Every structure is written in C-alpha cells, then in structure tokens.
Coordinates of C-alpha atoms and ligand atoms in Angstrom, one line a residue:
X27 CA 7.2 55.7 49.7
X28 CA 8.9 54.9 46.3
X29 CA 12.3 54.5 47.2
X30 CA 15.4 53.7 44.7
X31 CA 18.3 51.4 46.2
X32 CA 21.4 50.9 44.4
X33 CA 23.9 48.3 45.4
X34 CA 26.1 45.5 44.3
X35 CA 24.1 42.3 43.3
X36 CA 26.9 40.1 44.4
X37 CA 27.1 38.0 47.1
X38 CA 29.1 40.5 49.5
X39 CA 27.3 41.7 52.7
X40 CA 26.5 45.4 51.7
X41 CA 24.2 43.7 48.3
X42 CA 22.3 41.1 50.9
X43 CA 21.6 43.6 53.4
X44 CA 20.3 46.3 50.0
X45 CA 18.3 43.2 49.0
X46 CA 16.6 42.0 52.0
X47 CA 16.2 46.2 53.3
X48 CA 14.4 46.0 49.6
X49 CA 12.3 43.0 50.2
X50 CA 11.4 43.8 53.7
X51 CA 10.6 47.5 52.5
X52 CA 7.9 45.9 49.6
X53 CA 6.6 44.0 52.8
X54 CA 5.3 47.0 54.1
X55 CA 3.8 48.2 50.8
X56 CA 6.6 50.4 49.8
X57 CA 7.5 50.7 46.2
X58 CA 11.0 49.5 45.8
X59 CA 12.9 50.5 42.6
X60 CA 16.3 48.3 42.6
X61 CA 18.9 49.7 40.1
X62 CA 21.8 47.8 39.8
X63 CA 23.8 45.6 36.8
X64 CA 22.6 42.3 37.5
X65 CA 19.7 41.0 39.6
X66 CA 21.0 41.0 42.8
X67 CA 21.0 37.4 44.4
X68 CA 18.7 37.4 46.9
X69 CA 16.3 38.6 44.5
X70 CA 16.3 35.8 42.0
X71 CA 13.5 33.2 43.4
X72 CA 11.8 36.6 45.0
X73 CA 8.8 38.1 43.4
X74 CA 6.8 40.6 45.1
X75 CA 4.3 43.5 43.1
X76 CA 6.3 46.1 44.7
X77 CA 9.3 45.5 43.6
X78 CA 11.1 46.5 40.4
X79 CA 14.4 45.5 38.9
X80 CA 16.4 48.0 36.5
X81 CA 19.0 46.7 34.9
X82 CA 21.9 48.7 34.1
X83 CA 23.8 48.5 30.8
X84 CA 26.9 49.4 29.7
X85 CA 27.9 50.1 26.1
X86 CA 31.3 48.9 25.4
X87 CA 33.3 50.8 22.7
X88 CA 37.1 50.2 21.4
X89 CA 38.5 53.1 23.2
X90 CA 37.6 52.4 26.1
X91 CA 40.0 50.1 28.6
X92 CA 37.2 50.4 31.7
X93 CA 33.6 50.7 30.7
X94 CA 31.8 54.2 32.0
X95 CA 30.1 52.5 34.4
X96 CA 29.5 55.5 36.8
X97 CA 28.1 57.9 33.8
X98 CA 25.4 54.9 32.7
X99 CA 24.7 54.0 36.8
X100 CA 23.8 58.3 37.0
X101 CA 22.0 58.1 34.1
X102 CA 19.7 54.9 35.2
X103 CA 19.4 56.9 38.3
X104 CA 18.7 59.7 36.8
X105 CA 16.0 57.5 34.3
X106 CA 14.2 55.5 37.6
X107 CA 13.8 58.6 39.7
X108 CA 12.3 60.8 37.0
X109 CA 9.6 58.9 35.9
X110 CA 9.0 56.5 38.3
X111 CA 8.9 59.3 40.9
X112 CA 11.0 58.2 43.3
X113 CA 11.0 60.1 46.6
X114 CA 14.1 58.8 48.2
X115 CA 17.1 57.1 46.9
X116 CA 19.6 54.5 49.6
X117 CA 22.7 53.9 47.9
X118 CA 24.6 51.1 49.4
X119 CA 28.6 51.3 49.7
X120 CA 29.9 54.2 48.9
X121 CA 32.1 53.6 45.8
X122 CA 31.0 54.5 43.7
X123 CA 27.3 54.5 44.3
X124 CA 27.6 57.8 46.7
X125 CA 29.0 59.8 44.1
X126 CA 26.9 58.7 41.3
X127 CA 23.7 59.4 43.6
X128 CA 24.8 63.1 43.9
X129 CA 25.5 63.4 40.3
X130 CA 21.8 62.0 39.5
X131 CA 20.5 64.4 42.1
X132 CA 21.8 67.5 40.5
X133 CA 21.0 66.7 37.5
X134 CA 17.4 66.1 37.9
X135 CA 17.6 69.4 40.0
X136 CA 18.1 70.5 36.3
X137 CA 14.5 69.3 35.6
X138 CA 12.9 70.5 38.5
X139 CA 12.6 67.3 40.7
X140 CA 14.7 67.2 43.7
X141 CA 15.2 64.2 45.2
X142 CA 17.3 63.1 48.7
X143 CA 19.9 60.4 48.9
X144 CA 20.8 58.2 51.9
X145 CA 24.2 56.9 51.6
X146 CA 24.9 53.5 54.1
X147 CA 28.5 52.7 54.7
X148 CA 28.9 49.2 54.9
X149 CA 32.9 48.2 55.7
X150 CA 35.8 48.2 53.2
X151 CA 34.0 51.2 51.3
X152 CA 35.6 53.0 54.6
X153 CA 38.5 50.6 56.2
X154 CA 40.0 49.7 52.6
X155 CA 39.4 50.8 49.3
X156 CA 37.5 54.1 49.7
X157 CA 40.6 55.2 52.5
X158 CA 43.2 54.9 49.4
X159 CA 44.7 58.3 48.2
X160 CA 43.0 57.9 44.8
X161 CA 39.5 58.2 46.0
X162 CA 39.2 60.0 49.1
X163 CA 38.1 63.8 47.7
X164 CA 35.3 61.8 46.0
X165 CA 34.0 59.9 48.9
X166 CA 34.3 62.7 51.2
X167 CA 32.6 64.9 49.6
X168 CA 29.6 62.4 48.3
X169 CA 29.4 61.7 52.3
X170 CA 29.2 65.2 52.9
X171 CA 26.5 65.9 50.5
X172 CA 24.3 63.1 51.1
X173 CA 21.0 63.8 52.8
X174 CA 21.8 60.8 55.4
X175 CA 24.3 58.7 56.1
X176 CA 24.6 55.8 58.4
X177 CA 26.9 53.2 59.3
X178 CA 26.2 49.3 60.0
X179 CA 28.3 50.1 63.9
X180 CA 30.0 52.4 66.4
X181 CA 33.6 51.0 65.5
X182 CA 32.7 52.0 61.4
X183 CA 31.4 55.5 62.6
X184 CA 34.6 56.1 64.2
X185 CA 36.6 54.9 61.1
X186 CA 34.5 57.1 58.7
X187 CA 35.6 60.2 61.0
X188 CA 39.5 58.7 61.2
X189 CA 40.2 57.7 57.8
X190 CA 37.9 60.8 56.4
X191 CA 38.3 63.7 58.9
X192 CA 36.9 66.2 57.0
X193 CA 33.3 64.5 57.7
X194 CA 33.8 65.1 61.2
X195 CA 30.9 67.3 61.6
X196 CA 28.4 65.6 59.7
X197 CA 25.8 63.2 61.6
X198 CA 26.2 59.8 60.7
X199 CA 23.6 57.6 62.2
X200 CA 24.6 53.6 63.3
X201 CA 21.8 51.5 62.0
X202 CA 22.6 48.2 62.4
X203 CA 22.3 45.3 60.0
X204 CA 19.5 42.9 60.8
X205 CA 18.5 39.2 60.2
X206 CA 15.3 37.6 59.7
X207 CA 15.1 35.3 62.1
X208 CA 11.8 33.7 59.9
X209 CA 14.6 32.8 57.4
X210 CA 17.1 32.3 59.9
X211 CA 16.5 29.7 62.8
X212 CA 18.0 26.1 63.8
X213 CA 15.5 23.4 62.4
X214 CA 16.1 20.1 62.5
X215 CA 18.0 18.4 59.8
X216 CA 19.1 15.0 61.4
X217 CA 19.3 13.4 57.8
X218 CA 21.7 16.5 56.6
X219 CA 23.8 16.4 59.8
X220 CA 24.4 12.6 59.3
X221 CA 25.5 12.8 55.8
X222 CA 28.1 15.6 56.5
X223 CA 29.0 14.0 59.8
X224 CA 28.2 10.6 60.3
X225 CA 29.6 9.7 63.6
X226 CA 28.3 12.9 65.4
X227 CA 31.5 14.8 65.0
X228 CA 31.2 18.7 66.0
X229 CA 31.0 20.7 62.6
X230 CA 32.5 23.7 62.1
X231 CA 31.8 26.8 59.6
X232 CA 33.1 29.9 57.8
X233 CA 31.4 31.4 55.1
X234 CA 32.4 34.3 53.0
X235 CA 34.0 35.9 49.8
X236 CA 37.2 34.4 50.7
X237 CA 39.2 37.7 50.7
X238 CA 42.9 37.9 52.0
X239 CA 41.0 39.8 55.1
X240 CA 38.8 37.4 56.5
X241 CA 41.9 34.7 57.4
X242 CA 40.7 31.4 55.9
X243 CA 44.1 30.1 56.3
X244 CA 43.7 30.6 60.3
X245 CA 40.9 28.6 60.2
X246 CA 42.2 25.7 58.4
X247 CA 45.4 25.6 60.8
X248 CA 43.1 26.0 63.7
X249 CA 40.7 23.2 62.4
X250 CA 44.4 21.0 62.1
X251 CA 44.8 21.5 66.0
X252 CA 41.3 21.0 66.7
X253 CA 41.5 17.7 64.8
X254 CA 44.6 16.5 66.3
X255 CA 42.1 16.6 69.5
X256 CA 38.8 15.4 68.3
X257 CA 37.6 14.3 65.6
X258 CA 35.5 16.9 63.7
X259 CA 34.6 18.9 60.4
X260 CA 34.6 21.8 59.0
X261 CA 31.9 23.5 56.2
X262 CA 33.3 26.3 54.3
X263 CA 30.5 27.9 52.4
X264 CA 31.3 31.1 49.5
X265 CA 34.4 31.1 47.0
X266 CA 36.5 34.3 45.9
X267 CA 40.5 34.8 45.1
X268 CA 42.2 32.7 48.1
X269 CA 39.9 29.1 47.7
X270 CA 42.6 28.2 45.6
X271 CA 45.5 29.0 48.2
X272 CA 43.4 27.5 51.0
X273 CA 42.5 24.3 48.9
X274 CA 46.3 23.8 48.5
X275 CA 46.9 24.5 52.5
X276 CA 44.3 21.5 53.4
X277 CA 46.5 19.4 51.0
X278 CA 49.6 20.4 52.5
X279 CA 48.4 19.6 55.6
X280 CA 46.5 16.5 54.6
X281 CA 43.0 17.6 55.9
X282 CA 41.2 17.5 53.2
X283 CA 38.7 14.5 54.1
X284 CA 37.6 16.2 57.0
X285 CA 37.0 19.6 55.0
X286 CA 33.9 20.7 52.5
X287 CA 34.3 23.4 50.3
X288 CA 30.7 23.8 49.3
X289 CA 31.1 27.7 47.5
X290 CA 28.4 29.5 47.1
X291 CA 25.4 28.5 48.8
X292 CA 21.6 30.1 48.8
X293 CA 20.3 27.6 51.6
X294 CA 22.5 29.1 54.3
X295 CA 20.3 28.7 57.3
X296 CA 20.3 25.0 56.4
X297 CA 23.6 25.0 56.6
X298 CA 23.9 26.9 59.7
X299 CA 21.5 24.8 61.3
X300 CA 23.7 21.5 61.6
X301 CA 26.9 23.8 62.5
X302 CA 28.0 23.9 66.1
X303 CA 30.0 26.6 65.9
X304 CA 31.2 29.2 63.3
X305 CA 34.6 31.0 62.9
X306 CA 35.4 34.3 61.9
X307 CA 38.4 35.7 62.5
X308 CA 39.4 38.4 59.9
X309 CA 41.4 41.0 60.3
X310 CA 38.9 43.1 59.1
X311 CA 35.1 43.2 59.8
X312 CA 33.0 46.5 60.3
X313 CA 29.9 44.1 61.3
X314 CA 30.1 40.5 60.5
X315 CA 26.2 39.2 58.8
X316 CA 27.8 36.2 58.1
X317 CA 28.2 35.7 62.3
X318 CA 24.8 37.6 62.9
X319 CA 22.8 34.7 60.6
X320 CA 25.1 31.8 62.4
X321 CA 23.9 33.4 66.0
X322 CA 20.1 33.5 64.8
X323 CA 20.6 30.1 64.3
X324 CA 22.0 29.3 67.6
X325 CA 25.5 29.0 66.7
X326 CA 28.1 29.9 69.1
X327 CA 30.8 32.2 67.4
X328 CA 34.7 32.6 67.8
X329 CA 35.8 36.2 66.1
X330 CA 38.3 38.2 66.2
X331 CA 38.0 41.5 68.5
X332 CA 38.2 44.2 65.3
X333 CA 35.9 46.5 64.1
X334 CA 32.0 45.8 64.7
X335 CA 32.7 42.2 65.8
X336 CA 32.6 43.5 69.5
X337 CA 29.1 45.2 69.1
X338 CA 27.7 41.6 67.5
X339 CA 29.8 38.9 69.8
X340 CA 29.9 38.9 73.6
X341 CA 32.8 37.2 75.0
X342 CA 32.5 34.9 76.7
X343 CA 28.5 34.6 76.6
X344 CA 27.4 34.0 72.7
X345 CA 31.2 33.0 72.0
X346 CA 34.8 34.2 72.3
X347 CA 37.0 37.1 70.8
X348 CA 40.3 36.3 70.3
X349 CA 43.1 38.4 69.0
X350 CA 44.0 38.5 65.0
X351 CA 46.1 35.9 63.6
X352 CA 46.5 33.8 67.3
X353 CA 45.6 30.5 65.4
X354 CA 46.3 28.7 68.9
X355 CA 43.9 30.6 70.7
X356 CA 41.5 30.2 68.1
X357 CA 42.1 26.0 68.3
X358 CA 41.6 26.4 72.1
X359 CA 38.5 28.9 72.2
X360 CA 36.8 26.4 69.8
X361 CA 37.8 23.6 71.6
X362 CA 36.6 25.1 75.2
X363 CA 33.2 25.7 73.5
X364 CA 32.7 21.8 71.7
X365 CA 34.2 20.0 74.5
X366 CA 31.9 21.5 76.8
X367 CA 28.0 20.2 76.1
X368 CA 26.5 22.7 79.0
X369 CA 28.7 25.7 77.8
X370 CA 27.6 24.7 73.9
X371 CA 24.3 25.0 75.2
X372 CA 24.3 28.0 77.3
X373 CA 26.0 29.8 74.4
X374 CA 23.3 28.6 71.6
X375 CA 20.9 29.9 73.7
X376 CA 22.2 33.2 74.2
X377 CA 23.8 33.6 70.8
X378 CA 19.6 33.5 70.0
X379 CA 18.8 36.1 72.1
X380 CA 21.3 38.2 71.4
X381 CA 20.4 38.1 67.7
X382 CA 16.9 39.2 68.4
X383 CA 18.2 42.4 69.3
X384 CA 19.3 42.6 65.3
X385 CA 15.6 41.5 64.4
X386 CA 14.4 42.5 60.9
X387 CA 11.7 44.5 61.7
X388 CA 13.1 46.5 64.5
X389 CA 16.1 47.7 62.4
X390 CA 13.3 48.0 59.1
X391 CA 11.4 50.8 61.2
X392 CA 15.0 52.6 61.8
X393 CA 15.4 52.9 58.1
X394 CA 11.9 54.0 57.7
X395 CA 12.1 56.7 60.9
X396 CA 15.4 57.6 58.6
X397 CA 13.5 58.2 55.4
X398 CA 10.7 60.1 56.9
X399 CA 13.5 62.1 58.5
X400 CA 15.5 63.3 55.5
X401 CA 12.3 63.6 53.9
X402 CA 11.1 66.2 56.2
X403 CA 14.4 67.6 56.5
X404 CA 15.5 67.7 52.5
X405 CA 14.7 72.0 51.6
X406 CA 15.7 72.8 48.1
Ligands
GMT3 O1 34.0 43.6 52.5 C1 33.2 42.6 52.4 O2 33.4 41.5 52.9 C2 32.0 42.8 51.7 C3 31.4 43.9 52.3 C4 30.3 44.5 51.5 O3 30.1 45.6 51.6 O4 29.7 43.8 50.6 O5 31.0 43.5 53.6 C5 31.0 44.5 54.6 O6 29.6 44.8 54.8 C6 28.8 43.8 55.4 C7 27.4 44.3 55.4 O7 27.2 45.5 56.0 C8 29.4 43.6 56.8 O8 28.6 42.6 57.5 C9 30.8 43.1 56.7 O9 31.4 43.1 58.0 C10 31.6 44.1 55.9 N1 32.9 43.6 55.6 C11 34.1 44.1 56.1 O10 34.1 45.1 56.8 C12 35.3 43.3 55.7

C-alpha cells in the first residue's frame, strides 16, 4: 500500500506512535509518505527506501498574525496523494490534521482521485483542546467524515462519544499503541547505573513534555518523602513549560543533588533500563507510551487511575494506581514496591509480560486489517 501519515514531528506521544506506525509500516514493504513541518524525531538517524519525508512550508506574509498552516498542510496533502498515488491517508490527532485530510480529500475528488482517510485520536485532541467551544463543529464533523477512526483505549472511546455526542453513532475502533520490545528491553548497563547512582540507590523516573497535566510537582514532593526514608534518585527525562517551576520546587525543597533533569533524551530504553520504577501520575492520560516503554523494560509503574492508565497498569501486579494529586500515597506505593526486593521482582516480571500484549507487530497488523478494511469499504 502507499499510505500518507500526517502528524506532529515533536516529541509528544501521538508523533512517536505516527513515526514508529511509519517505520514499522516500511518494514513490511509498504510505501510510507510522511507529511509533516519538520522531520519528525524518530525519523532523524532512520533511513529506510520506503520511506519518504515531505516537508511542509509555510509562506509568511505581513498581514498575517498566524501563518495559514492548515491551507499549505491541505495543499501538501493534496500535492503527495496526487502524484505519488497514495491509496490511504492516517492522520494523527485530530487538530487540525482531521480537518485538513477531509479538505485534501474533496478536493482531489475535484480531479478524479478519491482517496480514504483514517483519523487516530490520540488524547488531549479529545479530553482538552479539541473539547473547547471554539473547535468542536470542526472536529465533529472531520470525525464524522473520516473513513476510520480509532482511539489508542476504551476510556478515550468513551470520552470522544461524551465530550462529542454527535459522533455517537459512528464506529470508532480501539487500537492500541504498541512498543517494540527489540528497541525496548532491560540490558545491562552496570557502568551507567553506577555513575547515576553510585551507592546502589533505587532510581526513580518520569519522562514527558512537562505539561501542567502530567503532575511533575507530585512527583518531586513524593520523591521528598521517599528520600526522607531511603536514600534514592530520581531521572526526569523531556522538558516543556513547567521545568522551570519544578526546577525551582527541588530548590525550595533542597533536593536537587539527588535529582537529574536530563530533557530530551533519544536513548530512552537506556535510560529506562537502570530505572526501578517510573511515576506517572497526571491528571490526564488517554494511554500513557511513556509507562508502556518503562514496562517493556521491566519497570514497575505507579499511575494515576485516569483515562487509559487502567487498560496499561494492573494494580497491584505490574504496579499501583493511586488517586490524582494523593502525593502521600504516591510516596508510600513507591516505597512498598523499592523496599520490597521479591515484590520489585515479581512486578518487573509481569510489567514484561504485560507489555507483550502491546507488541509492535501484533498492533502493526490491526492497522493493516484497518486499511484493507476502509479500503474495501471506501465507495465514491
Ligand atoms: O498530550 C500529550 O501528552 C501529547 C499527546 C500527543 O498526542 O502527542 O499524548 C497523548 O497521546 C499519546 C500517544 O497516543 C498517549 O500515550 C498519551 O497518553 C496522550 N496524552 C494525554 O492523554 C495527556
């Protein structure tokens, strides 16, 4: 199949899980047409002969405030599918990449060539942003006209049909997201481990954007109370608008030593694979990749019980669930799980099983048995 993918490049979830769906996809000897404004990042040391990058550009001009980013996005669209012959086009998050895909759609209708669009909901596109007055007409209707939609869980199903009842009737298909567990294992990195802990302490991890929603300030006044027990430290891996607020908390607080802020990070796994546990307790998650790498990698997690988290951690077998914002609970769960080396263990172990379930290939197929589908299905 040729298929055309549009996403953010960033480093947020929905652009990793568009860019390893891509790279997976090449794998298998499809022709993957990326289409996006920058490269996307997990596609800068990648080079495969199936895979093609198009960037797109837009023209600033002294009228305008905000650059037409939608009308050139179309327009690229538009561009790729016409003469590269795209069959399919997978738009990831729904602002404003939905709306855009339908646009491209009927205008290449105009030309003759009809083309389907897959639309993937990834999380704020449906909890936050895309819920706000401002928007909703446009998502709900580019959800309604897409060809396929799907959702990375139940619990972000359910909020689609809540926060957008008028899609109530239209199938939406829960395909989760998926880890390679090639990438994504514990190796050994005894030399690593000693430099960040030297004495053997327990280390702890969060990594993310950084956003008001995922709580970083929990975890730093967790980490206090967990210190204040044993010793330990505590890897925080991404940047974005609260490092600055959280920098000053560990200051306040005077645990700074004992804290890394290492931002943005391509080597994850390595990372992951000298934590012993990793905390993620936003108030906000519609699935949680960051928790789903950390569990490939035998890591024991402690989230909060929202949104997808439920569907990705069992309680009290790969980790714990703990209630939003209960930053003792969160100091104690932690603690139950480093104190305990038999508990750690039997956690690891099952935190690795349970993320085969979320194996790349198996989730891969889905997307292809989706394609096919709206393939077959797409009558113009
Ligand atoms: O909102 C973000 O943190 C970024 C966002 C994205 O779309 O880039 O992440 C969402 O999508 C990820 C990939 O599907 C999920 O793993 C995250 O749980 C989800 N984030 C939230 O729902 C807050």
């Amino acid at each position: 199949m040729r298929i055309g993918i549009v996403c953010y490049p960033t480093y947020g979830g929905s652009g990793v899980v568009a860019t390893e769906l891509g790279k997976a996809l090449a794998e298998k000897k499809h022709e993957v047409h990326f289409i996006t404004y920058n490269k996307p990042v997990r596609l800068e040391d990648f080079f495969s002969t199936h895979i093609y990058y198009h960037e797109v550009n837009v023209n600033a001009y002294p009228l305008f405030e905000y650059k037409p980013y939608e009308t050139a996005l179309s327009s690229m669209i538009v561009d790729v599918a016409r003469f590269q012959k795209l069959d399919i086009l997978h738009v990831h998050y729904a602002i404003p990449h939905a709306a855009c895909a339908y646009m491209a759609q009927q205008i290449l209708k105009t030309m003759g060539i009809h083309i389907p669009f897959v639309t993937t909901l990834h999380g704020t596109d449906i909890t936050i942003v895309g819920r706000d007055a401002s928007v909703e007409p446009v998502i709900t209707f580019s959800i309604l006209q897409s060809d396929g939609v799907t959702a990375v869980s139940q619990s972000l199903k359910q909020d689609t049909y809540r926060n957008f009842p008028r899609t109530q009737d239209k199938p939406i298909q829960v395909i989760y997201n998926f880890v390679d567990t090639k990438r994504f294992y514990r190796k050994k990195l005894d030399h690593f481990k000693k430099a960040i802990a030297p004495y053997n302490e327990p280390i702890l991890t969060h990594s993310s954007n950084f956003r008001k929603v995922k709580n970083v300030d929990d975890i730093i006044r967790a980490f206090d109370l967990i210190r204040k027990k044993i010793p330990a430290k505590l890897l925080l891996v991404g940047d974005g608008p609260e490092r600055t607020n959280i920098e000053r908390l560990c200051r306040e607080l005077g645990n700074c030593g004992d804290i890394r802020f290492l931002g943005k990070q391509d080597a994850i796994e390595d990372i992951l694979s000298i934590s012993d546990l990793f905390l993620l307790p936003s108030s906000i998650e519609s699935f949680g990749l960051a928790a789903l790498e950390a569990m490939a990698c035998g890591v024991p997690v402690v989230a909060t019980r929202v949104g997808g988290l439920p569907e990705l951690v069992k309680h009290g077998k790969t980790g714990y669930l703990i209630q939003e914002h209960d930053i003792q609970d969160l100091a104690n769960k932690s603690l139950e799980i480093l104190c305990n080396p038999s508990l750690h263990e039997s956690f690891s172990q099952m935190a690795y099983q349970n993320a085969l379930r979320f194996e790349k290939d198996r989730i891969v197929s889905e997307y292809e048995k989706l394609y096919q589908s709206v393939l077959e299905k797409a009558v113009y």
